[in-house]
GROMACS .gro file of C-alpha atoms in nm:
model
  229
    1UNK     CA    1   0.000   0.000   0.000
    2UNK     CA    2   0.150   0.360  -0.080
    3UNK     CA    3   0.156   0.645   0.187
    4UNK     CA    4  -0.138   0.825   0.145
    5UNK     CA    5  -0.096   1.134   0.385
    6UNK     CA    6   0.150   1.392   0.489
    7UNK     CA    7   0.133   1.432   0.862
    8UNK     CA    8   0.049   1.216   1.117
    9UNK     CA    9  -0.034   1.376   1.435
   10UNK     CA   10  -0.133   1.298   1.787
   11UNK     CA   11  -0.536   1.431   1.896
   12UNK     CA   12  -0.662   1.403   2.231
   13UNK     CA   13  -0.995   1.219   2.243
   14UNK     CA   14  -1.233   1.156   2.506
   15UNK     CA   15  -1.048   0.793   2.619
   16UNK     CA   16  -0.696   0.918   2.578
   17UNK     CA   17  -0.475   0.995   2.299
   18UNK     CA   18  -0.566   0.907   1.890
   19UNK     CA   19  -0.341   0.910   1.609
   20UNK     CA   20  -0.442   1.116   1.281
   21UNK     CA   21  -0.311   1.106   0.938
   22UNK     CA   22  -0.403   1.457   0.790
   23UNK     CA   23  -0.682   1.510   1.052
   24UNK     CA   24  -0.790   1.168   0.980
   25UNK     CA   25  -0.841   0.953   1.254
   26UNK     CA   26  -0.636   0.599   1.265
   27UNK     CA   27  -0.837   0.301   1.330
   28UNK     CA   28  -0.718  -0.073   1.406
   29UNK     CA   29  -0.717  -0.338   1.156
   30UNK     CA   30  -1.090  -0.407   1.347
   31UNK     CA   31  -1.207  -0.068   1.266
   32UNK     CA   32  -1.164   0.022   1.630
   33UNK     CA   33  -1.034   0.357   1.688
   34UNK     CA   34  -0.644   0.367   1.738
   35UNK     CA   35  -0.631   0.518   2.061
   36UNK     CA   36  -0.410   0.491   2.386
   37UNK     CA   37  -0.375   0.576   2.743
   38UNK     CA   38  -0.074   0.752   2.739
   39UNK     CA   39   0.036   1.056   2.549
   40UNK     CA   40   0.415   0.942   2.488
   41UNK     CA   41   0.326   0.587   2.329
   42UNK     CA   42   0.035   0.781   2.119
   43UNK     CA   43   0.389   1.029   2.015
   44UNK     CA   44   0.545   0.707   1.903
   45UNK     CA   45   0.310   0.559   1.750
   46UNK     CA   46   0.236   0.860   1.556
   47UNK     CA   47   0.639   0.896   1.468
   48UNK     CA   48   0.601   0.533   1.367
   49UNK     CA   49   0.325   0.643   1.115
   50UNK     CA   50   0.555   0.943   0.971
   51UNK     CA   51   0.853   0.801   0.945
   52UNK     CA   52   0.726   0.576   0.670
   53UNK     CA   53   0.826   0.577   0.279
   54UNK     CA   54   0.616   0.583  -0.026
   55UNK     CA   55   0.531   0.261   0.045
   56UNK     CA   56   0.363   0.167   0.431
   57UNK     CA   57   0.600  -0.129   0.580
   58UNK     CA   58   0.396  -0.285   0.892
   59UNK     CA   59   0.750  -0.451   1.042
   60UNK     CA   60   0.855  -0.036   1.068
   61UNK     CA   61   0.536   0.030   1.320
   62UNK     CA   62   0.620  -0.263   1.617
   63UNK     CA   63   0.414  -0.058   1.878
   64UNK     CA   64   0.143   0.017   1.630
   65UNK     CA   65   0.086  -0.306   1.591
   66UNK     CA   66   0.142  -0.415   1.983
   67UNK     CA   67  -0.129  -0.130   2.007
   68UNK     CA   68  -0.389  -0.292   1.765
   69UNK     CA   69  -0.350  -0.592   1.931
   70UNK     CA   70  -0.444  -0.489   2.288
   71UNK     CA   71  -0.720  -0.318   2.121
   72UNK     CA   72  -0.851  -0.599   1.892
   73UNK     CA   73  -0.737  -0.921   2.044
   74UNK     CA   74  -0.683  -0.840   2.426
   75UNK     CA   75  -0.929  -0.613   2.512
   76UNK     CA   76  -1.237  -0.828   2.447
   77UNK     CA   77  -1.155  -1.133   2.560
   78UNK     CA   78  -0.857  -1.075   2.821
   79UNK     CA   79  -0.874  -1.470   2.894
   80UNK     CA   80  -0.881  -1.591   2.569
   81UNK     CA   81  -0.554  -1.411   2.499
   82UNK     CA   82  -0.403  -1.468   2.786
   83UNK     CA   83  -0.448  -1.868   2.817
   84UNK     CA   84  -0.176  -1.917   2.534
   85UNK     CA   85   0.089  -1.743   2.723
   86UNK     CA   86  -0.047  -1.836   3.092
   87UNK     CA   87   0.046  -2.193   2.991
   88UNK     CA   88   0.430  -2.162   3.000
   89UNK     CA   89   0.362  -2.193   3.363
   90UNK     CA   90   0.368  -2.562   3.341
   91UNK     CA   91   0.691  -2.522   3.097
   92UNK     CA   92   0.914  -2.264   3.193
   93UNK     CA   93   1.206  -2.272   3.027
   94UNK     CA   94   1.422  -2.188   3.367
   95UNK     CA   95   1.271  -2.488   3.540
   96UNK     CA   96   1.473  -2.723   3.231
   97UNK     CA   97   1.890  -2.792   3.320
   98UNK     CA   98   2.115  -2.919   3.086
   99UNK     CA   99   2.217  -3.274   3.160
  100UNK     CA  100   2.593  -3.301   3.054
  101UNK     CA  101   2.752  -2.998   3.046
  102UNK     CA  102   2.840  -2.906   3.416
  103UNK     CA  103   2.979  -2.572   3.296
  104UNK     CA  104   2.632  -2.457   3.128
  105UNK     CA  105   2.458  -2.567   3.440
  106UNK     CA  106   2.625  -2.393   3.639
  107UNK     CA  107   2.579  -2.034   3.418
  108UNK     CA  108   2.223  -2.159   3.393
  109UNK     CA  109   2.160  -2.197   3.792
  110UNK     CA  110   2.404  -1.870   3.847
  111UNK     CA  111   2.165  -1.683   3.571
  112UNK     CA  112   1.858  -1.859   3.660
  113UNK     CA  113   1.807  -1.933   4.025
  114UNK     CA  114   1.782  -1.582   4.142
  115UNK     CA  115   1.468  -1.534   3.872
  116UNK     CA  116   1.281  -1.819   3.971
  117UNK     CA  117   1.344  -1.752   4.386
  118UNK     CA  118   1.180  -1.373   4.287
  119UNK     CA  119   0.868  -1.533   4.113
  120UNK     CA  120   0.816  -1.800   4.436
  121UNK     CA  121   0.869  -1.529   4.675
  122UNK     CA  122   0.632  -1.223   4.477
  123UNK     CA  123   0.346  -1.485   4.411
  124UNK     CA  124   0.399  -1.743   4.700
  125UNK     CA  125   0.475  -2.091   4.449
  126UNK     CA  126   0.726  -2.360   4.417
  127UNK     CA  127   0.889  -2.502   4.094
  128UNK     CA  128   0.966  -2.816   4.009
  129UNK     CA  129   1.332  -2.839   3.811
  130UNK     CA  130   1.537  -3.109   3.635
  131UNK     CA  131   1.791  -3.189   3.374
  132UNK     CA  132   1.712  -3.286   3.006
  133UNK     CA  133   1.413  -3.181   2.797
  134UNK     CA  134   1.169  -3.441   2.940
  135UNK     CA  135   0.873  -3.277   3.052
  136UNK     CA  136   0.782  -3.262   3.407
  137UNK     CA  137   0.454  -3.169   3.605
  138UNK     CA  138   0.472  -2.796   3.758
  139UNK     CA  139   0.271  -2.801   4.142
  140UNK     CA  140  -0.081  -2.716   4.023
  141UNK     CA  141  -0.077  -2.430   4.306
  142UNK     CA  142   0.194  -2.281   4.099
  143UNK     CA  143   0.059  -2.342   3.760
  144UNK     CA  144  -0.260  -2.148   3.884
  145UNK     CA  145  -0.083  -1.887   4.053
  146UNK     CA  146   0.105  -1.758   3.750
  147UNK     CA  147  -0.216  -1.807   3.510
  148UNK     CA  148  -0.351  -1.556   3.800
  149UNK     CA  149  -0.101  -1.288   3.739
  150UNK     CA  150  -0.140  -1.287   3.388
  151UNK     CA  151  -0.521  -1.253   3.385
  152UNK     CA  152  -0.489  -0.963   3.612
  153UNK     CA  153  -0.296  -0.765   3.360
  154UNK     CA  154  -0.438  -0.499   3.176
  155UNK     CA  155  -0.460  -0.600   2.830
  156UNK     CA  156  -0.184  -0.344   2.740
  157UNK     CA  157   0.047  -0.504   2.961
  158UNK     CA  158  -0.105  -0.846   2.836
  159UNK     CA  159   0.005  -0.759   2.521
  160UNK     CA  160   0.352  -0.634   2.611
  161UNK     CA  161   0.387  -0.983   2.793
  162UNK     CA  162   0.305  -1.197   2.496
  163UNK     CA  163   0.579  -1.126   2.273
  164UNK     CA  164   0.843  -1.190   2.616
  165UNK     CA  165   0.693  -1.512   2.685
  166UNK     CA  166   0.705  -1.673   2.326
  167UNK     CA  167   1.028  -1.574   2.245
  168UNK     CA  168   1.247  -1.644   2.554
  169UNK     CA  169   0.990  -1.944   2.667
  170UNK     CA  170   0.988  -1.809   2.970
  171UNK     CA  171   0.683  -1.676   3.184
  172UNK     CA  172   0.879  -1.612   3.458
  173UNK     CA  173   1.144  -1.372   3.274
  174UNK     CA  174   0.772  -1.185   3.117
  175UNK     CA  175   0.643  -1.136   3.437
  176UNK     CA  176   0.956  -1.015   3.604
  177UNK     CA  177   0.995  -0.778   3.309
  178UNK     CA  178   0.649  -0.649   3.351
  179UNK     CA  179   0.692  -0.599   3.752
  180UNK     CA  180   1.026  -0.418   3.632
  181UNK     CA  181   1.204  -0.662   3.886
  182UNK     CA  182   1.526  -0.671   3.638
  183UNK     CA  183   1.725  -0.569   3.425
  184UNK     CA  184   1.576  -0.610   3.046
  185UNK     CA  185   1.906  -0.652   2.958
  186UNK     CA  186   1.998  -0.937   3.232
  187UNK     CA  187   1.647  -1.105   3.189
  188UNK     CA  188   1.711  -1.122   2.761
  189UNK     CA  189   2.089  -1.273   2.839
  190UNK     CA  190   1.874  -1.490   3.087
  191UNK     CA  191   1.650  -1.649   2.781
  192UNK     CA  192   1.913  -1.651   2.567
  193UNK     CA  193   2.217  -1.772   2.772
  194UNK     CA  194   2.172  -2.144   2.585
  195UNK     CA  195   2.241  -1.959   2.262
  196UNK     CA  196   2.522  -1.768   2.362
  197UNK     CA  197   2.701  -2.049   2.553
  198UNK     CA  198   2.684  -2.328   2.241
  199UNK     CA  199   2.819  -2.015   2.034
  200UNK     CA  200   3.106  -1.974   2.262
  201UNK     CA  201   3.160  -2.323   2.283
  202UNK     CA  202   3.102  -2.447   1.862
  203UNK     CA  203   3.140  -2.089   1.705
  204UNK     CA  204   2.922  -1.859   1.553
  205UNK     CA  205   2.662  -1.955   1.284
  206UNK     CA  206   2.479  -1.700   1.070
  207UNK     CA  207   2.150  -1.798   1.059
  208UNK     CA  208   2.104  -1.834   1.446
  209UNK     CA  209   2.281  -1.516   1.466
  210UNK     CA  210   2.038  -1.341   1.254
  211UNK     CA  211   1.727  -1.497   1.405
  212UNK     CA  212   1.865  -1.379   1.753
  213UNK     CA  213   1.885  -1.025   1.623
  214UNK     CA  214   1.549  -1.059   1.496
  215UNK     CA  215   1.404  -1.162   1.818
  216UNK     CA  216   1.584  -0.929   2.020
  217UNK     CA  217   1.447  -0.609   1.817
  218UNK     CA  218   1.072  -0.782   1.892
  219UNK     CA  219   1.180  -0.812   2.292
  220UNK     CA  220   1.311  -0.442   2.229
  221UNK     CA  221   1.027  -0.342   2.105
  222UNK     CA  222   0.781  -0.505   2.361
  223UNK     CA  223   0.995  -0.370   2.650
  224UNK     CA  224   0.963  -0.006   2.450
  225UNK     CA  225   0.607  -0.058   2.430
  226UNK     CA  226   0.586  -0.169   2.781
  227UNK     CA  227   0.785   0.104   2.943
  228UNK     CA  228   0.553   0.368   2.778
  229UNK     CA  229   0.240   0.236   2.956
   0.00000   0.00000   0.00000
């Protein structure tokens, strides 16, 4: 599709902020209007908007389309959304040890522990852990708790959360970046410290490298999102 207007702007409406291309008001793939909370995401979503070409690339407007899907997806069914992502309670990817290597398990447990003893402490739960990729059975008490803190979420946050979860496989690093209980910088080297460790150890190979950039501009972008709530 080619760019059609000249300025996009930020209007005040009566439920927050809106976004307006030539006085034209910007509404969600659902036809819902395009508006948010806070006047510094609606700012970057609007700079989103004008710093497009002649031709309107979706992958340049991240938060837009975190913001359409709070609007369309999250906002009127908060469960529904959130079930998909509540699930990695009962697979966390912090709860699963390596069950060789004793070097990588002990950068996992130094890189690891400390995140999982903050989740049993904020939300009162246990975790189950072991070595290898076998699946194990999280304490239901747990699995409920966590699929509690997500459903309390706003949808906004909600959909700040999603992106977290699915690409470190981790609900507890999501939720810890959503309490701001971290570092977003130590909690990404946290999902990704499998990566970088077989890269240290076997070298460097393009194609993983490149689809780690790619997810850490989406976790960039969902902690960018998230931080202008």
């Amino acid at each position: 599709m080619k760019r059609f207007w000249k300025e996009a702007s930020v209007v005040e409406t009566g439920g927050g902020w809106g976004i307006a291309l030539d006085g034209r008001p910007v509404r969600t793939p659902q036809r819902a209007p395009l508006a948010v909370a806070n006047p510094a995401l609606a700012e970057t979503i609007a700079a989103e908007w004008q710093a497009q070409g002649e031709t309107i690339n979706p992958a340049g407007m991240p938060l837009t389309g975190l913001a359409n899907a709070a609007i369309d997806l999250a906002m009127p069914d908060p469960a529904v959304f959130a079930e998909p992502v509540a699930a990695y309670a009962a697979t966390d990817l912090f709860c699963y040890r390596d069950d060789r290597d004793a070097l990588l398990q002990a950068e996992q447990a130094a890189a690891w522990n400390p995140l999982l003893a903050w989740t049993e402490a904020r939300y009162g739960v246990e975790f189950e852990i072991t070595r290898g990729i076998l699946p194990i059975d999280q304490p239901p008490a747990t699995v409920t708790a966590l699929r509690a803190a997500v459903l309390a979420l706003d949808p906004w946050r909600m959909t700040a959360l999603t992106p977290l979860v699915t690409i470190g496989g981790s609900l507890v690093a999501g939720l810890a970046m959503v309490e701001g209980a971290f570092d977003p910088e130590d909690l990404w080297s946290a999902v990704s410290l499998d990566e970088h460790y077989q890269e240290r150890r076997w070298g460097a190979d393009a194609l993983a490298q490149a689809q780690r950039a790619a997810h850490k501009r989406d976790w960039d972008n969902a902690v960018r999102f998230l931080g202008l709530l």
